[in-house]
PDB file of C-alpha atoms in Angstrom:
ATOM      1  CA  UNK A   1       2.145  76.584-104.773  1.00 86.00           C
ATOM      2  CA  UNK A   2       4.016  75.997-101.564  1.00 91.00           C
ATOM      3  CA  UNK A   3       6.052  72.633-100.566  1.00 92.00           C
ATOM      4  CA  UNK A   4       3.621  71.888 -98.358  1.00 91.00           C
ATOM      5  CA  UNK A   5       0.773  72.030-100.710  1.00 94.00           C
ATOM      6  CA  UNK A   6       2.622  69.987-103.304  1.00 96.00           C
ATOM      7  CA  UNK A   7       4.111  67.413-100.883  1.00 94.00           C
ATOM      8  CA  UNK A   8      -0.296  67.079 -99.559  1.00 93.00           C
ATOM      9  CA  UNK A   9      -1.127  66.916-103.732  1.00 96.00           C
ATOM     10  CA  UNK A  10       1.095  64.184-103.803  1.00 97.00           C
ATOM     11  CA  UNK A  11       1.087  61.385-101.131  1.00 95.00           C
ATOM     12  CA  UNK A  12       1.955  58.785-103.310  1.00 96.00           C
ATOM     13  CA  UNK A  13       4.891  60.080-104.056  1.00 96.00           C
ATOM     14  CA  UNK A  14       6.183  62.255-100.462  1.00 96.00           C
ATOM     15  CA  UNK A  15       3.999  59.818 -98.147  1.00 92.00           C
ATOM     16  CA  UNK A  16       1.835  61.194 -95.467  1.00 87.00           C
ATOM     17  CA  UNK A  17       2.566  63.121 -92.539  1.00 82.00           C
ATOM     18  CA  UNK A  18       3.309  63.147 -89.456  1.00 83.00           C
ATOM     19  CA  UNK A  19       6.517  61.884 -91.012  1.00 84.00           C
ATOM     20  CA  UNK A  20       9.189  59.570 -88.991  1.00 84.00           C
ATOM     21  CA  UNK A  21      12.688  62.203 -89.711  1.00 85.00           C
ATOM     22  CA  UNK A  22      14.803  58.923 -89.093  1.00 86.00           C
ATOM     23  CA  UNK A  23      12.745  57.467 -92.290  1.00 87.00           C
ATOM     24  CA  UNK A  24      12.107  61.009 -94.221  1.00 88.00           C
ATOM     25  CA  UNK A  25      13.280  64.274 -93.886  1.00 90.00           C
ATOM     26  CA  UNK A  26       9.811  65.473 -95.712  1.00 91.00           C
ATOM     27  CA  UNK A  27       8.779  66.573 -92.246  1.00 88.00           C
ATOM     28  CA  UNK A  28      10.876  69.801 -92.838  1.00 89.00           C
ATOM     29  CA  UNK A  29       9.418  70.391 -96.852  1.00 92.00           C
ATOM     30  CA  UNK A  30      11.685  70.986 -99.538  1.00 96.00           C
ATOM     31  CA  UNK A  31      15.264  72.678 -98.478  1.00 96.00           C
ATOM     32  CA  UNK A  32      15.456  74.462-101.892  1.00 96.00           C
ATOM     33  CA  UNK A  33      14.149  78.323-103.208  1.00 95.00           C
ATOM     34  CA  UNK A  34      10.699  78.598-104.587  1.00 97.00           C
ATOM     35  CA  UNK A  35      12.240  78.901-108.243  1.00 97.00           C
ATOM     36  CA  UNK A  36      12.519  75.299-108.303  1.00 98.00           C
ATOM     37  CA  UNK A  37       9.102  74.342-107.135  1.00 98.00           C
ATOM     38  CA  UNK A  38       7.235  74.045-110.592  1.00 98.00           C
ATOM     39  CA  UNK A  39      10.162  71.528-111.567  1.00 98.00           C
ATOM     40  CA  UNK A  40       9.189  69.448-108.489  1.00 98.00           C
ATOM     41  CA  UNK A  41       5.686  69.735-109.098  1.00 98.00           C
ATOM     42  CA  UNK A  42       6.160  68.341-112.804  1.00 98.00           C
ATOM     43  CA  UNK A  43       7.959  65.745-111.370  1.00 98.00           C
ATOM     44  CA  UNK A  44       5.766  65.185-108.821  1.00 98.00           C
ATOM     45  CA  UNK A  45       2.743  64.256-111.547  1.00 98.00           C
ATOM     46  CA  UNK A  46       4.965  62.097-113.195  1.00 98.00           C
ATOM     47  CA  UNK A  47       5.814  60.025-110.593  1.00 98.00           C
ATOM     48  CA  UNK A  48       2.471  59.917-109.336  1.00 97.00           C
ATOM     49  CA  UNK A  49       1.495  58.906-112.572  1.00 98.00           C
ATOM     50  CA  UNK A  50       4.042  56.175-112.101  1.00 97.00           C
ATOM     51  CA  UNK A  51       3.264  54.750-108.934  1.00 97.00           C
ATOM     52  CA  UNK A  52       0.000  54.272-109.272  1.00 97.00           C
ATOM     53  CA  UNK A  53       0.234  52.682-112.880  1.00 96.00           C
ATOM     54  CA  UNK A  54       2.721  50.383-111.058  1.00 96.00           C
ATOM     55  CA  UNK A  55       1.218  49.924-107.601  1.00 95.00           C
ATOM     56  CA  UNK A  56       4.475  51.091-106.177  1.00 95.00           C
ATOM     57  CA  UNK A  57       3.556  50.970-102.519  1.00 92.00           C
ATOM     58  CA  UNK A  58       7.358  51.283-101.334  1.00 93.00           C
ATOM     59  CA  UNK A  59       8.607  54.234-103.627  1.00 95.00           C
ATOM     60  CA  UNK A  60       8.703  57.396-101.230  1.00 95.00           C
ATOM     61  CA  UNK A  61      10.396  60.580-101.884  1.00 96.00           C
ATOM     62  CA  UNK A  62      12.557  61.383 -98.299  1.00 95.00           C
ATOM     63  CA  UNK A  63      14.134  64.337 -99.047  1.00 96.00           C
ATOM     64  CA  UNK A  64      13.992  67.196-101.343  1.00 97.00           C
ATOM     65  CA  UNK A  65      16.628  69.975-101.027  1.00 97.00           C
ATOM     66  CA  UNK A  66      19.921  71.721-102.990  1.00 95.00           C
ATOM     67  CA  UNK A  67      23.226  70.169-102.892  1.00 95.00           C
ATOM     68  CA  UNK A  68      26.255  71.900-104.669  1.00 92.00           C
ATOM     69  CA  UNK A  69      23.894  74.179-106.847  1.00 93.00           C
ATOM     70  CA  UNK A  70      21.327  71.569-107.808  1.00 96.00           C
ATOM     71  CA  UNK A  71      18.209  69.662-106.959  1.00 97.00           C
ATOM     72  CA  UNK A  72      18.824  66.832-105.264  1.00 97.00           C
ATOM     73  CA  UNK A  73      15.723  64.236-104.907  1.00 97.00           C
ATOM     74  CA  UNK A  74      16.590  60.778-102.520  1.00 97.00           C
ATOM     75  CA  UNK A  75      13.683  58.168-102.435  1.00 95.00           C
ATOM     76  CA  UNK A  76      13.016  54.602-101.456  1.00 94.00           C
ATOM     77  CA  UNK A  77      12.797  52.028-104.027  1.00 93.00           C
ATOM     78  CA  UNK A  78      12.873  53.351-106.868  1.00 92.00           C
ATOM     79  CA  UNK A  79      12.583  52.442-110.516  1.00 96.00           C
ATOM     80  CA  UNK A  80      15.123  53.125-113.738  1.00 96.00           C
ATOM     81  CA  UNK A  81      11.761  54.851-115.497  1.00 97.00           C
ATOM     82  CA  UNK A  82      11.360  57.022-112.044  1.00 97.00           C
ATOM     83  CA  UNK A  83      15.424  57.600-112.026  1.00 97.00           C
ATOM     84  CA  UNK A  84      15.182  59.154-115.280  1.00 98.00           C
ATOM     85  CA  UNK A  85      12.416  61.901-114.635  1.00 98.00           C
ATOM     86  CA  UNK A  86      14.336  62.702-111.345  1.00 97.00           C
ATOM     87  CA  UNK A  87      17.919  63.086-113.444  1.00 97.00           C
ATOM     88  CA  UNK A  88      15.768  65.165-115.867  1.00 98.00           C
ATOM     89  CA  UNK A  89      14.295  67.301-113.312  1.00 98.00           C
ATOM     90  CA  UNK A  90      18.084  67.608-111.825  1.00 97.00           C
ATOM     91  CA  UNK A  91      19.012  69.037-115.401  1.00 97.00           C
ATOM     92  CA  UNK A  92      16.736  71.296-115.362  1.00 98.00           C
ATOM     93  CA  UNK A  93      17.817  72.529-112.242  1.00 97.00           C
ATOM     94  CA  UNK A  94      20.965  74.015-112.951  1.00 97.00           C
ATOM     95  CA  UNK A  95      19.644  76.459-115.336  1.00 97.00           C
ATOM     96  CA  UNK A  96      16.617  77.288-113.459  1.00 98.00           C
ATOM     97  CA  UNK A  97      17.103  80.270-111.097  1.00 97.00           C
ATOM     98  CA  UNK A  98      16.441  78.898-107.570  1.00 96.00           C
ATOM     99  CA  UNK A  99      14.648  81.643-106.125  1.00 95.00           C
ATOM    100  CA  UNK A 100      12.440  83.120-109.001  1.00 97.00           C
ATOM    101  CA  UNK A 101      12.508  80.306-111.581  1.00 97.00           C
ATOM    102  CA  UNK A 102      13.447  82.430-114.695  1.00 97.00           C
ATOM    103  CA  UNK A 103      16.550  81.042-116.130  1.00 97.00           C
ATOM    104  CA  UNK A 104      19.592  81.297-114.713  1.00 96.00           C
ATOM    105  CA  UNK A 105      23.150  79.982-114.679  1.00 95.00           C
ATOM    106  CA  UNK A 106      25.352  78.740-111.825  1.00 93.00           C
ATOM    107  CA  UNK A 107      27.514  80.626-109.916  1.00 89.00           C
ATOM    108  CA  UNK A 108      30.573  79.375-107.686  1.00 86.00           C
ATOM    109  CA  UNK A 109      31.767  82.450-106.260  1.00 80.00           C
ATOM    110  CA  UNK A 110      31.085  81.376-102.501  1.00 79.00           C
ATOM    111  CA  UNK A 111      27.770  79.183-102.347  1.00 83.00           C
ATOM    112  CA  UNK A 112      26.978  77.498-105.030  1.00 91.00           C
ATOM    113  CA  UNK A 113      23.706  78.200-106.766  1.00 92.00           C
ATOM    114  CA  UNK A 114      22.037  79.045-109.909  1.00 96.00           C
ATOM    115  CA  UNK A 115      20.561  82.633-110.401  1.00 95.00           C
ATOM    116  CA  UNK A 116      19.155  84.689-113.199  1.00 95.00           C
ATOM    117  CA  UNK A 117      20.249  88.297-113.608  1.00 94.00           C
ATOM    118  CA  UNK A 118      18.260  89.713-111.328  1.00 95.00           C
ATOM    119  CA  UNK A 119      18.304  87.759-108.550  1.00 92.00           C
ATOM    120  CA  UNK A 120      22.170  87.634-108.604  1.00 91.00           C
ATOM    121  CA  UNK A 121      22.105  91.532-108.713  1.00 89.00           C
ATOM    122  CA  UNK A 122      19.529  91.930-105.810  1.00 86.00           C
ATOM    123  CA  UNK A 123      21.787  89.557-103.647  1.00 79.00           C
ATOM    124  CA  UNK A 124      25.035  91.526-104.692  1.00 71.00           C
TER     125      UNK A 124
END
């Protein structure tokens, strides 16, 4: 599935476009690899799950990307049960290859980023 087709499953939780970039950055989709997208995606349904349990009408995700080898997820109003699931997801970032989603470990030689085997060989 690509970001865009996860951030359109999802409008409760990434909003709706056309998107305002001085409110969220969604209007450029996630800045991560593909390897992480199932981990959003689980997140995603939880959230959603969430929100609309709650009638969170102010939670929005604004930005999805990779900062210093991990996912990083910023929202609006959030909750401690909805801070949890995104620390979670986080974890399971950084040992989650970012480009193929096999696992992987992190590497600091230059950027820093988590690869599996292969990936690290094929970018070597």
């Amino acid at each position: 599935m690509t970001s865009k087709e996860i951030i359109e499953k999802y409008p409760k939780v990434f909003g709706t476009p056309p998107y305002d970039p001085m409110k969220s950055l969604m209007c450029f989709g996630f800045d991560c690899g593909e390897g992480w997208y199932p981990i959003i995606e689980d997140l995603a349904e939880k959230i959603n799950e969430i929100v609309e349990r709650d009638n969170l009408e102010d939670f929005c995700v604004v930005q999805v990307k990779e900062k210093f080898g991990s996912l990083t997820i910023y929202c609006r109003a959030e909750t401690d049960e909805i801070h949890s699931l995104i620390n979670e997801a986080e974890r399971k970032s950084i040992s989650t290859c970012e480009i193929c989603g096999a696992p992987g470990s992190m590497i600091t030689k230059g950027w820093i980023s988590v690869l599996c085997d292969d990936c690290r060989s094929r970018l070597n």
